[in-house]
Coordinates of N, CA and C in Angstrom, one line a residue:
X1 N -13.6 6.4 0.6 CA -13.3 7.8 0.9 C -14.0 8.1 2.3
X2 N -13.3 8.8 3.1 CA -13.8 9.2 4.4 C -14.9 10.2 4.2
X3 N -15.9 10.1 5.1 CA -16.9 11.2 5.1 C -16.4 12.3 6.0
X4 N -17.0 13.4 5.9 CA -16.6 14.6 6.7 C -16.6 14.3 8.2
X5 N -17.6 13.5 8.6 CA -17.8 13.1 10.0 C -16.7 12.2 10.5
X6 N -16.1 11.4 9.6 CA -15.1 10.4 9.9 C -13.7 11.0 10.0
X7 N -13.5 12.2 9.4 CA -12.2 12.8 9.4 C -11.9 13.4 10.7
X8 N -10.6 13.4 11.2 CA -10.3 14.0 12.4 C -10.4 15.5 12.3
X9 N -10.6 16.2 13.4 CA -10.8 17.6 13.4 C -9.5 18.3 13.0
X10 N -8.4 17.7 13.4 CA -7.1 18.3 13.1 C -6.7 18.0 11.6
X11 N -6.3 19.0 10.9 CA -5.9 18.8 9.5 C -4.7 17.9 9.3
X12 N -3.7 18.0 10.2 CA -2.5 17.2 10.2 C -2.9 15.7 10.4
X13 N -3.8 15.5 11.4 CA -4.3 14.1 11.6 C -5.0 13.5 10.4
X14 N -5.7 14.4 9.7 CA -6.4 13.9 8.5 C -5.4 13.4 7.4
X15 N -4.3 14.2 7.2 CA -3.3 13.9 6.3 C -2.6 12.6 6.7
X16 N -2.2 12.5 8.0 CA -1.6 11.3 8.5 C -2.5 10.1 8.3
X17 N -3.8 10.2 8.5 CA -4.7 9.1 8.3 C -4.7 8.7 6.9
X18 N -4.6 9.6 6.0 CA -4.7 9.2 4.5 C -3.4 8.7 4.0
X19 N -2.2 9.2 4.4 CA -1.0 8.8 3.8 C 0.1 8.4 4.8
X20 N -0.3 8.3 6.1 CA 0.7 8.1 7.2 C 1.4 6.8 7.3
X21 N 1.0 5.8 6.6 CA 1.6 4.5 6.7 C 2.9 4.5 5.9
X22 N 3.9 3.7 6.4 CA 5.2 3.5 5.7 C 4.9 3.2 4.2
X23 N 4.1 2.2 4.0 CA 3.9 1.8 2.6 C 3.2 2.8 1.7
X24 N 2.2 3.5 2.2 CA 1.5 4.5 1.4 C 2.5 5.6 1.0
X25 N 3.4 6.0 1.9 CA 4.3 7.1 1.6 C 5.3 6.6 0.5
X26 N 5.7 5.3 0.6 CA 6.7 4.8 -0.4 C 6.0 4.6 -1.7
X27 N 4.7 4.2 -1.7 CA 4.0 4.1 -3.0 C 3.9 5.4 -3.6
X28 N 3.5 6.5 -2.8 CA 3.4 7.8 -3.4 C 4.8 8.3 -3.9
X29 N 5.9 8.0 -3.2 CA 7.2 8.3 -3.7 C 7.4 7.8 -5.1
X30 N 7.1 6.5 -5.3 CA 7.2 5.9 -6.6 C 6.3 6.5 -7.7
X31 N 5.1 6.7 -7.3 CA 4.1 7.2 -8.3 C 4.4 8.7 -8.7
X32 N 5.2 9.4 -7.9 CA 5.6 10.7 -8.3 C 6.5 10.7 -9.5
X33 N 7.2 9.5 -9.7 CA 8.1 9.4 -10.9 C 7.3 9.1 -12.2
X34 N 6.3 8.2 -12.1 CA 5.6 7.7 -13.3 C 4.6 6.7 -12.8
X35 N 3.7 6.3 -13.7 CA 2.7 5.2 -13.4 C 3.5 3.9 -13.2
X36 N 3.0 3.1 -12.3 CA 3.6 1.8 -12.0 C 2.6 0.7 -12.1
X37 N 3.0 -0.5 -12.5 CA 2.2 -1.7 -12.4 C 2.3 -2.3 -11.1
X38 N 1.4 -3.2 -10.7 CA 1.4 -3.8 -9.4 C 2.6 -4.5 -9.1
X39 N 3.0 -5.4 -9.9 CA 4.2 -6.2 -9.7 C 5.5 -5.4 -9.7
X40 N 5.5 -4.3 -10.4 CA 6.7 -3.4 -10.3 C 6.8 -2.8 -8.9
X41 N 5.7 -2.4 -8.4 CA 5.7 -1.8 -7.1 C 6.1 -2.9 -6.1
X42 N 5.5 -4.1 -6.2 CA 5.8 -5.1 -5.2 C 7.3 -5.5 -5.2
X43 N 7.9 -5.5 -6.4 CA 9.4 -5.8 -6.5 C 10.2 -4.6 -5.9
X44 N 9.8 -3.4 -6.2 CA 10.6 -2.2 -5.7 C 10.4 -2.0 -4.2
X45 N 9.3 -2.3 -3.7 CA 9.1 -2.0 -2.2 C 9.4 -3.2 -1.4
X46 N 10.7 -3.4 -1.2 CA 11.2 -4.6 -0.5 C 10.5 -4.7 0.9
X47 N 9.9 -5.9 1.1 CA 9.3 -6.2 2.4 C 7.8 -6.1 2.4
X48 N 7.2 -5.4 1.4 CA 5.8 -5.3 1.4 C 5.1 -6.6 1.0
X49 N 4.1 -7.0 1.7 CA 3.3 -8.2 1.3 C 2.3 -7.8 0.2
X50 N 1.9 -8.8 -0.5 CA 0.9 -8.6 -1.6 C -0.4 -8.0 -1.0
X51 N -0.8 -8.5 0.2 CA -2.0 -8.1 0.9 C -1.9 -6.6 1.3
X52 N -0.8 -6.2 1.9 CA -0.6 -4.8 2.3 C -0.6 -3.9 1.1
X53 N 0.1 -4.3 0.1 CA 0.2 -3.5 -1.1 C -1.2 -3.3 -1.7
X54 N -1.9 -4.4 -1.9 CA -3.3 -4.4 -2.4 C -4.2 -3.5 -1.6
X55 N -4.2 -3.7 -0.2 CA -5.0 -2.9 0.6 C -4.7 -1.4 0.6
X56 N -3.4 -1.1 0.5 CA -2.9 0.3 0.5 C -3.4 1.0 -0.8
X57 N -3.2 0.2 -1.9 CA -3.6 0.8 -3.2 C -5.1 1.0 -3.3
X58 N -5.9 0.1 -2.8 CA -7.3 0.2 -2.8 C -7.8 1.4 -1.9
X59 N -7.1 1.5 -0.7 CA -7.5 2.6 0.1 C -7.1 4.0 -0.5
X60 N -6.0 4.1 -1.1 CA -5.6 5.3 -1.7 C -6.5 5.6 -3.0
X61 N -6.9 4.6 -3.7 CA -7.8 4.8 -4.8 C -9.1 5.3 -4.3
X62 N -9.6 4.6 -3.2 CA -10.9 5.0 -2.6 C -10.9 6.5 -2.1
X63 N -9.7 6.9 -1.6 CA -9.6 8.3 -1.1 C -9.3 9.3 -2.2
X64 N -9.2 8.8 -3.4 CA -9.0 9.7 -4.5 C -7.6 10.2 -4.8
X65 N -6.6 9.5 -4.1 CA -5.2 9.9 -4.2 C -4.5 9.3 -5.4
X66 N -5.0 8.1 -5.8 CA -4.4 7.5 -7.0 C -5.5 7.0 -7.9
X67 N -5.1 6.8 -9.2 CA -6.1 6.2 -10.1 C -5.6 4.8 -10.5
X68 N -6.5 4.0 -10.9 CA -6.2 2.6 -11.4 C -6.8 2.5 -12.8
X69 N -5.9 2.2 -13.7 CA -6.3 2.1 -15.1 C -6.1 0.7 -15.6
X70 N -7.2 0.0 -16.0 CA -7.1 -1.3 -16.6 C -7.2 -1.2 -18.1
X71 N -6.2 -1.8 -18.7 CA -6.1 -1.8 -20.2 C -6.7 -3.1 -20.7
X72 N -7.5 -3.0 -21.8 CA -8.2 -4.2 -22.3 C -7.2 -5.0 -23.2
X73 N -6.3 -5.7 -22.5 CA -5.3 -6.5 -23.2 C -5.4 -7.9 -22.6
X74 N -4.7 -8.8 -23.3 CA -4.6 -10.2 -22.8 C -3.1 -10.5 -22.6
X75 N -2.6 -10.7 -21.4 CA -3.3 -10.6 -20.1 C -3.6 -9.1 -19.8
X76 N -4.6 -8.8 -18.9 CA -4.9 -7.5 -18.6 C -3.7 -6.7 -18.0
X77 N -3.6 -5.5 -18.3 CA -2.5 -4.6 -17.8 C -3.2 -3.6 -16.9
X78 N -2.7 -3.4 -15.7 CA -3.2 -2.4 -14.7 C -2.1 -1.5 -14.3
X79 N -2.4 -0.2 -14.4 CA -1.4 0.8 -14.0 C -2.0 1.7 -12.9
X80 N -1.1 2.0 -12.0 CA -1.5 2.9 -10.9 C -0.7 4.2 -11.1
X81 N -1.4 5.4 -10.9 CA -0.8 6.7 -11.1 C -1.4 7.6 -10.1
X82 N -0.8 8.7 -9.9 CA -1.3 9.8 -9.1 C -2.5 10.5 -9.7
X83 N -3.5 10.7 -9.0 CA -4.6 11.5 -9.4 C -4.2 13.0 -9.3
X84 N -5.0 13.9 -9.8 CA -4.6 15.4 -9.5 C -4.6 15.6 -8.0
X85 N -5.4 15.0 -7.2 CA -5.3 15.2 -5.7 C -4.0 14.6 -5.2
X86 N -3.6 13.5 -5.7 CA -2.4 12.9 -5.3 C -1.2 13.7 -5.7
X87 N -1.3 14.2 -6.9 CA -0.2 15.1 -7.4 C 0.0 16.4 -6.5
X88 N -1.1 16.8 -5.9 CA -1.1 18.0 -5.1 C -0.3 17.7 -3.8
X89 N 0.1 16.4 -3.5 CA 0.9 16.1 -2.4 C 2.4 16.2 -2.7
X90 N 2.7 16.5 -3.9 CA 4.1 16.5 -4.3 C 5.0 17.5 -3.4
X91 N 4.5 18.7 -3.1 CA 5.3 19.5 -2.2 C 5.5 18.9 -0.8
X92 N 4.5 18.2 -0.3 CA 4.7 17.5 1.0 C 5.8 16.5 0.9
X93 N 5.8 15.7 -0.1 CA 6.8 14.6 -0.2 C 8.2 15.2 -0.6
X94 N 8.2 16.3 -1.4 CA 9.5 17.0 -1.7 C 10.1 17.5 -0.4
X95 N 9.2 18.1 0.5 CA 9.7 18.7 1.7 C 10.2 17.5 2.6
X96 N 9.6 16.4 2.6 CA 10.1 15.3 3.4 C 11.4 14.8 2.9
X97 N 11.6 14.8 1.6 CA 12.8 14.3 1.0 C 14.0 15.3 1.4
X98 N 13.7 16.6 1.3 CA 14.7 17.6 1.6 C 15.1 17.5 3.1
X99 N 14.1 17.3 3.9 CA 14.3 17.2 5.4 C 15.2 16.0 5.6
X100 N 14.9 14.8 5.0 CA 15.7 13.6 5.2 C 17.1 13.8 4.7
X101 N 17.3 14.5 3.6 CA 18.7 14.7 3.1 C 19.4 15.6 4.1
X102 N 18.8 16.6 4.6 CA 19.5 17.5 5.6 C 19.8 16.7 6.9
X103 N 18.9 15.9 7.3 CA 19.1 15.1 8.5 C 20.3 14.2 8.3
X104 N 20.4 13.5 7.2 CA 21.5 12.7 6.9 C 22.9 13.4 6.9
X105 N 22.8 14.7 6.3 CA 24.0 15.5 6.2 C 24.5 15.8 7.6
X106 N 23.6 16.2 8.5 CA 23.9 16.5 9.9 C 24.5 15.4 10.7
X107 N 24.1 14.2 10.3 CA 24.5 13.0 11.1 C 25.8 12.4 10.6
X108 N 26.4 13.0 9.5 CA 27.7 12.5 9.0 C 28.8 12.9 9.9

């Protein structure tokens, strides 16, 4: 998690720093639907490498945006879900989705 001193002065820049990568946004898009397991995410996010997915999930967990739950099973089952902080980003992603739909309509 970023300290207050490490955060940009601009609030938009802070948001971009936390979720601005292509993969983080797509991970959030998926987690808005339901909790996902690592391999489910990897299969669904075409082109993401295991390292980038792992790093993105760790960073978002560290920033408090997602939660990681390990179930005591054999083999262990791990699920990723939005935290309440991550859930608060739903309006941002909904607005991005609507903007993208409108852009596609205009380009037809």
